Coordinates of N, CA and C in Angstrom, one line a residue:
Chain H
D747 N 105.3 87.0 89.9 CA 104.2 86.5 91.0 C 104.0 87.8 92.2
A748 N 102.5 88.2 92.1 CA 102.3 89.7 92.9 C 102.1 88.7 94.3
G749 N 101.0 87.2 94.1 CA 101.4 87.2 95.3 C 99.9 87.4 95.5
V750 N 99.3 86.8 96.8 CA 98.0 86.8 97.7 C 98.2 88.8 98.5
I751 N 97.4 90.0 97.8 CA 97.2 90.9 98.0 C 96.0 91.1 98.8
Q752 N 96.4 91.5 100.4 CA 95.6 92.1 101.1 C 95.5 93.6 101.3
S753 N 94.2 94.6 101.9 CA 94.4 95.7 101.9 C 93.1 96.0 103.3
P754 N 93.1 97.0 103.6 CA 94.4 97.7 104.3 C 95.8 96.8 104.8
R755 N 96.7 96.9 105.1 CA 98.0 96.4 106.5 C 97.0 96.6 107.7
H756 N 96.8 98.0 107.9 CA 96.9 98.2 108.9 C 95.2 99.0 109.5
E757 N 94.4 98.4 110.4 CA 93.3 99.2 110.8 C 93.0 99.7 112.1
V758 N 92.5 100.9 111.8 CA 92.1 101.3 114.1 C 91.2 101.5 113.6
T759 N 90.2 100.7 114.1 CA 88.9 102.0 114.1 C 87.7 101.7 115.8
E760 N 87.1 102.2 115.4 CA 86.5 102.0 117.1 C 85.2 101.5 116.9
M761 N 84.6 100.9 117.9 CA 83.2 100.1 118.5 C 82.1 100.9 117.4
G762 N 81.9 100.0 116.9 CA 80.5 100.2 116.2 C 80.6 100.7 115.1
Q763 N 81.7 100.6 114.3 CA 82.2 101.1 112.8 C 82.4 100.1 111.9
E764 N 81.7 100.2 110.8 CA 82.0 99.3 110.0 C 83.1 99.0 110.1
V765 N 83.9 97.7 109.2 CA 85.1 97.3 108.9 C 85.0 96.6 107.7
T766 N 86.1 96.7 106.6 CA 86.2 96.3 105.5 C 87.6 95.8 104.6
L767 N 87.8 94.7 104.9 CA 88.7 94.1 104.5 C 89.0 93.0 102.9
R768 N 89.9 93.6 102.3 CA 90.1 93.4 100.9 C 90.9 92.1 100.7
C769 N 90.3 92.2 99.6 CA 92.0 90.5 99.6 C 91.6 90.2 97.8
K770 N 92.9 90.6 97.3 CA 92.8 89.7 95.4 C 93.9 88.3 95.7
P771 N 93.3 87.7 95.1 CA 93.6 86.4 95.1 C 94.7 86.7 94.3
I772 N 95.5 85.4 93.1 CA 96.1 84.7 93.0 C 95.9 84.3 91.8
S773 N 96.2 84.8 90.7 CA 94.9 84.5 88.7 C 94.9 83.9 89.0
G774 N 93.9 83.0 88.9 CA 94.2 81.5 88.6 C 93.8 80.4 89.6
H775 N 93.8 80.7 90.2 CA 93.0 80.0 91.6 C 92.0 80.0 91.8
D776 N 91.5 79.0 92.3 CA 89.5 79.2 92.5 C 88.9 79.1 93.4
Y777 N 90.1 78.6 94.8 CA 89.9 79.3 95.9 C 90.3 79.7 96.6
L778 N 90.0 80.5 97.7 CA 90.2 81.4 98.4 C 89.7 80.9 100.3
F779 N 90.1 81.4 100.9 CA 89.8 80.9 102.6 C 90.4 82.1 103.6
W780 N 89.4 82.8 103.7 CA 90.2 83.9 104.5 C 90.2 83.3 106.7
Y781 N 90.7 83.3 106.6 CA 91.5 83.2 108.0 C 91.4 84.2 109.4
R782 N 91.1 84.4 110.3 CA 91.9 84.9 111.7 C 92.9 84.8 112.5
Q783 N 93.2 85.7 112.7 CA 94.3 84.9 114.2 C 94.9 85.4 115.4
T784 N 93.9 85.1 116.1 CA 94.7 85.7 117.3 C 95.2 85.1 118.2
M785 N 96.3 85.6 119.8 CA 96.8 85.0 119.8 C 96.2 84.0 121.6
M786 N 94.6 84.3 121.5 CA 94.5 83.5 122.5 C 93.5 82.4 121.3
R787 N 93.2 82.6 120.0 CA 93.0 80.7 119.2 C 93.0 80.8 118.4
G788 N 94.4 81.4 117.9 CA 95.8 81.1 117.1 C 94.8 80.9 115.6
L789 N 94.6 80.4 114.5 CA 94.7 80.5 113.2 C 93.1 80.1 112.6
E790 N 91.8 80.8 112.2 CA 91.0 79.9 112.8 C 90.4 80.2 111.2
L791 N 89.6 79.4 110.6 CA 89.4 79.7 109.3 C 87.2 79.9 110.0
L792 N 87.1 81.1 108.6 CA 86.3 82.1 108.9 C 85.7 81.5 107.0
I793 N 85.9 81.5 106.4 CA 85.4 81.2 105.2 C 86.2 80.3 103.9
Y794 N 85.3 79.6 102.9 CA 85.9 79.6 102.2 C 85.4 80.3 100.5
F795 N 85.4 80.1 99.7 CA 85.1 80.0 98.3 C 85.4 79.4 97.2
N796 N 84.9 78.6 96.5 CA 85.1 77.3 95.0 C 84.6 78.7 93.6
N797 N 85.1 79.0 93.2 CA 84.8 79.6 92.2 C 83.9 80.6 92.0
N798 N 84.1 81.5 93.6 CA 83.4 82.8 93.7 C 81.9 82.2 94.7
V799 N 81.7 81.0 94.5 CA 80.7 80.4 95.6 C 80.9 80.2 96.8
P800 N 80.5 80.8 97.8 CA 80.8 80.5 99.4 C 80.7 78.9 99.8
I801 N 81.5 78.1 100.2 CA 81.3 76.5 100.5 C 81.6 76.3 101.9
D802 N 81.3 76.7 102.4 CA 81.7 76.2 103.9 C 81.9 78.4 105.3
D803 N 80.7 78.4 105.7 CA 81.1 79.3 106.5 C 80.8 79.3 107.6
S804 N 80.8 78.2 108.7 CA 80.6 77.4 110.0 C 81.4 77.7 110.4
G805 N 82.5 78.9 110.3 CA 83.5 80.0 111.2 C 83.1 80.5 111.6
M806 N 82.9 81.6 110.2 CA 82.4 83.4 110.7 C 81.5 83.2 112.3
P807 N 81.8 84.1 113.1 CA 81.4 84.0 114.2 C 80.5 84.2 114.8
E808 N 79.6 85.0 114.0 CA 78.2 85.9 113.6 C 77.9 86.5 112.9
D809 N 76.1 87.0 113.2 CA 75.8 87.7 111.8 C 76.9 88.9 111.6
R810 N 78.1 89.3 112.4 CA 78.1 90.8 111.9 C 79.7 90.8 111.0
F811 N 79.2 89.3 111.0 CA 80.7 89.2 110.2 C 79.7 89.0 108.5
S812 N 80.4 89.4 107.2 CA 79.9 89.1 106.2 C 80.6 89.2 105.4
A813 N 80.8 87.5 104.5 CA 82.2 88.1 103.2 C 81.5 87.6 101.5
K814 N 81.8 88.2 100.8 CA 81.1 87.7 99.7 C 82.5 87.9 98.2
M815 N 82.1 87.3 97.8 CA 83.2 87.1 96.1 C 83.1 87.8 95.1
P816 N 82.3 88.5 94.4 CA 81.6 89.2 93.6 C 82.3 88.6 91.9
N817 N 83.9 88.6 91.3 CA 84.3 87.9 91.0 C 85.7 87.3 91.1
A818 N 86.1 86.9 89.7 CA 87.9 85.3 90.7 C 88.7 86.6 90.5
S819 N 88.8 87.8 91.4 CA 89.8 88.2 91.6 C 89.7 89.2 92.6
F820 N 88.0 89.3 92.9 CA 88.4 89.9 94.4 C 87.1 89.6 95.7
S821 N 87.4 89.5 97.1 CA 87.1 89.4 98.3 C 87.1 90.1 99.2
T822 N 86.0 90.6 99.4 CA 85.7 91.1 101.3 C 84.9 90.5 102.3
L823 N 85.8 90.6 103.5 CA 85.0 90.4 104.8 C 84.4 91.6 104.9
K824 N 84.0 91.7 105.8 CA 82.9 92.6 106.4 C 83.1 92.6 108.0
I825 N 82.8 93.3 108.5 CA 82.3 93.0 109.9 C 81.6 94.7 110.1
Q826 N 80.6 94.5 111.4 CA 79.9 95.6 111.1 C 78.6 95.2 112.3
P827 N 78.5 95.9 113.3 CA 79.1 96.8 112.8 C 80.4 95.9 113.7
S828 N 81.1 96.9 114.5 CA 82.8 96.2 114.4 C 82.8 95.9 116.7
E829 N 83.3 94.8 116.6 CA 84.0 95.2 118.6 C 84.8 95.1 118.7
P830 N 85.6 95.8 120.1 CA 86.5 95.0 120.5 C 87.5 93.7 120.3
R831 N 86.2 92.8 120.3 CA 87.2 91.2 120.6 C 87.3 90.9 118.8
D832 N 87.2 91.9 118.0 CA 87.1 91.6 116.6 C 88.6 92.0 116.3
S833 N 89.6 92.1 116.9 CA 90.8 93.0 117.2 C 91.5 91.6 117.0
A834 N 92.2 91.6 115.2 CA 93.2 90.3 115.3 C 93.5 90.4 113.9
V835 N 94.9 89.7 113.1 CA 94.6 89.9 111.7 C 94.3 89.1 111.3
Y836 N 93.7 89.2 110.4 CA 92.9 88.6 109.1 C 93.2 88.4 107.7
F837 N 93.5 87.2 107.6 CA 94.5 86.5 106.9 C 94.1 86.0 105.5
C838 N 94.1 86.4 104.2 CA 93.5 85.6 103.2 C 94.7 85.0 102.5
A839 N 93.7 83.7 101.1 CA 94.8 82.8 101.2 C 93.9 81.9 99.6
S840 N 95.1 82.0 98.9 CA 94.3 80.9 97.4 C 94.8 79.8 97.6
T841 N 94.6 79.4 96.3 CA 95.3 77.9 95.5 C 93.9 77.3 94.9
P842 N 95.2 76.4 93.9 CA 94.2 76.4 93.0 C 94.1 75.4 92.9
W843 N 92.9 75.1 91.5 CA 92.1 73.3 92.3 C 92.9 72.4 91.7
G844 N 92.8 70.6 92.1 CA 93.1 70.0 92.1 C 94.5 69.8 92.2
G845 N 94.4 70.7 93.8 CA 96.1 71.4 94.3 C 96.6 70.3 95.4
L846 N 97.4 69.0 95.0 CA 97.0 68.0 95.0 C 98.2 67.8 96.4
D847 N 99.1 69.2 96.4 CA 100.4 69.2 97.3 C 99.6 70.1 98.2
G848 N 98.5 70.7 97.6 CA 97.3 71.2 99.4 C 98.3 72.8 99.6
E849 N 98.9 73.3 98.9 CA 100.0 74.9 99.1 C 99.1 76.2 99.2
L850 N 99.3 76.3 100.1 CA 97.9 77.7 100.0 C 99.0 78.8 100.5
F851 N 98.9 79.6 99.3 CA 99.0 81.0 99.1 C 98.5 82.0 100.0
F852 N 99.8 82.4 100.9 CA 98.6 83.6 102.2 C 99.8 85.3 101.8
G853 N 97.5 86.3 101.9 CA 99.2 87.5 102.1 C 99.8 87.5 103.3
E854 N 99.9 88.8 103.4 CA 100.5 89.4 104.2 C 99.7 89.7 106.0
G855 N 98.7 89.7 105.5 CA 96.9 90.0 106.6 C 97.0 91.2 106.7
S856 N 95.6 91.9 107.5 CA 94.9 93.1 108.1 C 94.9 92.4 109.2
R857 N 95.9 93.9 109.7 CA 96.1 93.6 110.8 C 94.2 94.9 111.7
L858 N 93.9 94.7 112.4 CA 92.3 95.3 112.6 C 92.5 95.1 114.6
T859 N 92.3 97.1 114.7 CA 92.2 97.2 115.9 C 91.0 97.6 115.7
V860 N 90.0 97.7 116.8 CA 89.0 97.8 117.2 C 89.1 98.7 118.7
L861 N 89.1 99.5 118.8 CA 89.0 100.0 120.2 C 87.8 101.0 120.8
Chain J
D690 N 89.5 65.4 109.7 CA 90.6 65.9 109.9 C 91.3 64.7 111.3
A691 N 92.1 64.5 111.3 CA 92.6 63.9 112.2 C 93.2 64.8 113.2
K692 N 94.2 64.6 114.5 CA 94.2 65.5 115.2 C 95.5 65.7 115.1
T693 N 96.7 66.2 115.6 CA 98.4 66.4 115.8 C 98.6 67.5 117.0
T694 N 99.9 66.5 117.9 CA 101.1 67.3 118.8 C 101.5 67.3 118.8
Q695 N 102.0 68.4 118.9 CA 103.4 68.8 118.7 C 104.2 69.8 120.1
P696 N 105.3 69.4 120.4 CA 105.1 70.1 121.6 C 105.9 72.1 121.2
T697 N 105.1 72.4 122.3 CA 104.7 74.2 122.5 C 105.8 74.6 121.8
S698 N 107.4 74.2 121.6 CA 108.4 75.1 121.6 C 110.0 74.4 121.2
M699 N 111.1 75.3 120.5 CA 112.3 74.0 120.9 C 112.9 75.3 120.3
D700 N 113.8 75.0 121.4 CA 115.2 75.7 120.6 C 115.9 75.1 119.9
C701 N 117.2 75.6 118.9 CA 117.8 74.9 118.2 C 119.3 75.7 118.2
A702 N 120.1 75.2 117.2 CA 122.3 76.4 117.5 C 122.3 75.9 116.5
E703 N 122.0 77.7 115.7 CA 122.1 78.1 114.4 C 123.8 77.3 114.0
G704 N 123.1 77.1 112.9 CA 124.0 75.6 111.9 C 123.5 73.9 112.3
R705 N 123.3 74.2 113.1 CA 123.0 72.7 113.8 C 121.8 71.8 112.5
A706 N 121.1 70.7 112.9 CA 120.0 70.6 112.1 C 119.2 71.1 113.3
A707 N 117.0 71.2 112.8 CA 116.1 71.2 113.9 C 115.3 69.9 113.5
N708 N 114.9 69.5 114.9 CA 114.5 68.4 113.8 C 112.9 68.5 114.9
L709 N 111.9 68.8 114.3 CA 110.4 69.3 115.5 C 109.6 67.6 114.5
P710 N 109.3 67.4 116.2 CA 108.3 65.9 116.0 C 106.6 66.3 115.5
C711 N 106.2 64.9 115.1 CA 104.6 65.9 115.2 C 103.6 64.2 115.8
N712 N 103.6 64.0 116.1 CA 102.0 63.0 116.4 C 101.2 62.7 115.9
H713 N 100.3 62.1 115.2 CA 99.2 61.9 114.3 C 98.8 61.0 114.7
S714 N 99.0 60.2 115.6 CA 98.3 59.1 116.2 C 96.7 58.1 115.8
T715 N 95.7 59.0 115.1 CA 95.4 58.7 114.2 C 94.6 58.6 112.5
I716 N 95.7 59.5 112.2 CA 95.6 59.6 110.8 C 94.8 57.9 109.9
S717 N 94.4 58.5 109.3 CA 93.6 57.4 108.7 C 94.6 57.3 106.9
G718 N 94.5 56.2 106.4 CA 95.3 56.0 105.1 C 95.4 56.8 104.1
N719 N 93.6 58.1 104.3 CA 94.2 58.8 102.7 C 94.1 60.1 103.5
E720 N 94.9 60.0 104.6 CA 95.4 62.0 104.8 C 97.0 61.8 104.3
Y721 N 97.5 63.4 104.1 CA 98.5 64.1 104.1 C 99.4 64.6 105.6
V722 N 100.4 64.3 105.3 CA 100.5 65.3 106.9 C 101.5 66.0 105.9
Y723 N 101.2 67.8 106.5 CA 101.9 68.8 106.6 C 101.9 69.4 107.3
W724 N 103.3 70.3 106.4 CA 104.5 71.5 107.5 C 104.0 72.9 107.2
Y725 N 103.3 73.8 107.9 CA 103.8 75.1 107.4 C 105.0 76.0 108.4
R726 N 105.0 77.3 107.9 CA 105.4 77.5 109.0 C 104.7 79.5 109.3
Q727 N 105.5 80.0 110.2 CA 104.4 80.8 110.6 C 105.8 81.7 111.2
I728 N 106.6 82.7 110.4 CA 107.7 83.6 110.5 C 106.8 85.0 111.1
H729 N 107.2 85.3 112.4 CA 106.4 86.8 113.0 C 105.8 87.8 111.8
S730 N 104.5 88.1 111.8 CA 103.7 88.9 111.1 C 103.7 88.4 110.0
Q731 N 104.0 87.7 109.4 CA 103.7 87.1 107.9 C 102.9 85.7 108.2
G732 N 102.2 86.2 107.0 CA 100.9 84.8 106.2 C 102.1 83.6 106.4
P733 N 101.1 82.3 107.0 CA 102.0 80.8 106.9 C 102.5 80.6 105.3
Q734 N 103.3 79.8 105.5 CA 103.7 79.6 104.6 C 104.5 78.1 104.3
Y735 N 104.1 77.3 103.2 CA 104.2 76.0 102.4 C 105.7 75.1 102.9
I736 N 105.8 74.9 103.3 CA 106.9 73.8 103.7 C 107.3 72.4 102.9
I737 N 106.1 71.2 103.1 CA 106.6 70.0 102.5 C 105.5 69.6 103.3
H738 N 105.2 68.8 102.2 CA 103.8 67.2 102.2 C 104.1 65.8 102.5
G739 N 103.2 64.8 102.3 CA 104.3 63.5 102.8 C 103.3 62.3 102.6
L740 N 102.8 61.7 102.1 CA 101.9 60.9 103.0 C 101.9 59.5 103.5
K741 N 103.2 58.7 102.8 CA 103.8 57.8 103.7 C 105.7 58.0 103.1
N742 N 105.9 58.0 102.4 CA 107.6 57.7 102.1 C 107.9 59.0 102.5
N743 N 108.9 59.4 102.8 CA 110.0 60.2 102.7 C 110.5 61.5 101.7
E744 N 109.9 63.0 102.0 CA 110.4 64.0 101.5 C 111.4 64.5 101.2
T745 N 111.6 65.4 100.6 CA 112.8 66.0 101.2 C 112.8 67.6 99.5
N746 N 112.7 68.8 99.7 CA 112.9 69.4 98.6 C 114.2 70.4 98.9
E747 N 114.1 71.4 98.6 CA 115.0 72.7 99.8 C 115.4 73.8 100.7
M748 N 114.0 73.1 101.1 CA 113.5 73.7 102.3 C 113.3 72.8 103.7
A749 N 112.7 71.5 103.6 CA 113.9 70.4 104.6 C 113.2 69.0 104.3
S750 N 113.5 68.6 105.1 CA 113.0 66.4 104.8 C 111.6 66.3 105.8
L751 N 111.1 65.4 105.1 CA 109.8 65.2 106.4 C 110.2 63.4 106.3
I752 N 110.5 62.7 107.8 CA 110.7 61.5 107.8 C 109.3 61.1 108.1
I753 N 108.8 60.4 108.4 CA 107.5 60.1 108.5 C 106.9 58.4 108.4
T754 N 107.1 57.5 109.9 CA 107.1 56.4 110.1 C 106.3 55.8 109.6
E755 N 107.0 54.1 109.5 CA 106.7 53.4 108.9 C 104.8 53.3 109.0
D756 N 105.2 53.1 110.4 CA 103.1 52.8 110.7 C 101.8 54.3 110.8
R757 N 102.6 55.4 110.3 CA 102.5 56.9 110.3 C 101.6 57.5 111.3
K758 N 102.1 57.2 112.7 CA 102.0 57.7 113.8 C 102.5 58.8 113.8
S759 N 103.1 59.3 113.3 CA 104.0 60.0 113.4 C 105.2 60.3 112.6
S760 N 106.0 61.6 112.9 CA 106.8 62.4 111.8 C 107.9 63.8 111.9
T761 N 108.5 63.9 111.7 CA 110.0 64.2 111.8 C 109.9 65.5 110.6
L762 N 109.7 67.2 110.5 CA 110.5 67.8 110.3 C 111.9 68.1 110.2
I763 N 113.0 67.8 109.1 CA 113.9 68.1 109.1 C 114.9 69.5 108.8
L764 N 114.8 70.5 109.4 CA 115.6 71.8 109.4 C 117.5 71.5 109.0
P765 N 118.0 70.5 107.9 CA 119.1 70.4 107.9 C 120.4 71.4 108.7
H766 N 120.8 72.4 108.5 CA 121.3 73.4 108.6 C 120.8 75.1 109.5
A767 N 119.7 75.5 110.7 CA 118.7 76.2 110.5 C 119.7 77.1 111.0
T768 N 118.9 78.3 110.4 CA 119.3 79.9 110.2 C 118.5 80.1 111.1
L769 N 118.7 82.0 111.4 CA 117.8 82.5 112.8 C 116.6 82.5 111.6
R770 N 117.2 83.1 110.5 CA 115.7 83.9 109.4 C 114.6 82.0 109.6
D771 N 115.3 81.2 110.5 CA 114.4 79.6 110.8 C 113.2 80.2 111.6
T772 N 113.6 80.8 112.3 CA 112.7 81.5 114.1 C 111.6 81.1 113.7
A773 N 110.2 80.9 113.6 CA 109.5 80.9 113.2 C 108.3 79.7 114.8
V774 N 106.9 79.7 113.6 CA 105.7 78.5 114.2 C 105.7 77.6 112.9
Y775 N 105.5 76.3 113.7 CA 106.1 75.5 112.4 C 104.7 74.7 112.8
Y776 N 103.5 74.4 112.1 CA 102.6 73.6 112.4 C 102.5 72.3 111.9
C777 N 101.9 71.8 112.5 CA 102.1 70.0 111.8 C 100.5 69.6 111.2
I778 N 100.0 69.3 109.8 CA 98.4 69.6 110.1 C 98.6 67.9 108.3
V779 N 97.3 67.9 109.1 CA 96.9 66.5 108.5 C 95.9 67.1 108.0
R780 N 95.5 66.4 106.5 CA 94.5 66.4 105.8 C 94.3 65.4 104.7
V781 N 93.2 65.2 104.2 CA 92.4 64.9 103.4 C 93.1 65.3 102.4
S782 N 93.2 64.9 100.8 CA 93.6 65.8 99.9 C 93.2 64.8 98.5
L783 N 91.8 65.3 97.8 CA 91.5 64.5 97.6 C 91.1 64.7 95.6
G784 N 92.4 65.7 95.4 CA 92.3 66.7 94.2 C 91.9 67.8 94.4
G785 N 90.8 67.6 95.3 CA 90.3 68.6 95.7 C 91.0 69.8 96.9
N786 N 89.7 70.9 97.0 CA 90.8 71.2 98.8 C 89.9 71.1 99.7
T787 N 90.6 70.8 101.0 CA 89.8 70.9 101.9 C 90.4 71.8 102.7
P788 N 90.2 72.9 103.6 CA 90.2 73.2 104.9 C 91.8 73.1 105.3
L789 N 92.5 73.5 105.1 CA 93.4 73.3 106.4 C 93.4 73.7 107.5
V790 N 93.8 73.2 109.0 CA 92.8 73.4 110.1 C 94.4 73.1 110.7
F791 N 94.5 74.7 111.3 CA 96.0 74.7 111.9 C 96.0 75.1 113.7
G792 N 96.6 74.0 114.3 CA 96.4 73.7 115.7 C 97.4 75.1 116.2
K793 N 98.2 74.5 117.6 CA 98.8 76.1 118.1 C 100.8 75.9 117.7
G794 N 101.2 74.5 117.0 CA 102.1 74.6 116.5 C 103.2 74.1 117.2
T795 N 104.4 74.7 116.6 CA 106.0 74.1 117.9 C 106.7 75.7 117.5
R796 N 107.0 76.4 118.5 CA 107.6 77.6 118.6 C 108.8 77.1 117.7
L797 N 109.6 77.4 117.2 CA 110.8 77.6 116.8 C 112.1 78.2 117.3
S798 N 112.6 78.4 118.2 CA 114.2 80.1 118.5 C 115.3 79.2 118.3
V799 N 115.9 80.1 117.4 CA 117.3 79.0 116.3 C 118.3 80.7 117.3
I800 N 118.6 79.8 117.6 CA 119.8 80.8 118.5 C 121.4 80.9 118.6
A801 N 122.2 82.1 118.1 CA 123.0 82.7 117.6 C 124.2 81.6 117.9

């Protein structure tokens, strides 16, 4: 299995620029999650999808953040405009429906630096 | 979901058992205890979960007290590669999926 694939692995951009992070979940997984990790706040859930539909986006910090899942094999997290405080590692994770064991499969993360 | 309390950090000698405690005194009857770990610069990795019985798999053992207010994750023979942050999470699992909420975890350092 290829696992959850995220791109880019590293992104350095300047304040005000648009950033798009991408995620390909494991095939057959119905749930997709976006997390953000910083030293100060730890791992935070931003948003999650079920069958491509956003279920809970209460963790999205502000309107500058948006996430989409146009099909079962692709999701994007967009930040526009980016700010230095958005610097973090962004993780995508997926899990199948009926996952009573609760195992989330995480990608390697996208490390974002906003200058 | 109930909250958990874990020590900030722990050390363990290589080859010895690592026992990582977790308090979850407000756990409800339908909440499971999950353990994940995060090795530096990687995404979190599932280790084990349980409801009220002790559980064992190829990675670790999970001991849950009879009153379910605390649990211990045991790595029987810690290696340097077990150095990581270990997260204890309680979560309702209804056959669907409620998101995992991560706390600060315990930073385990395995020392040669």
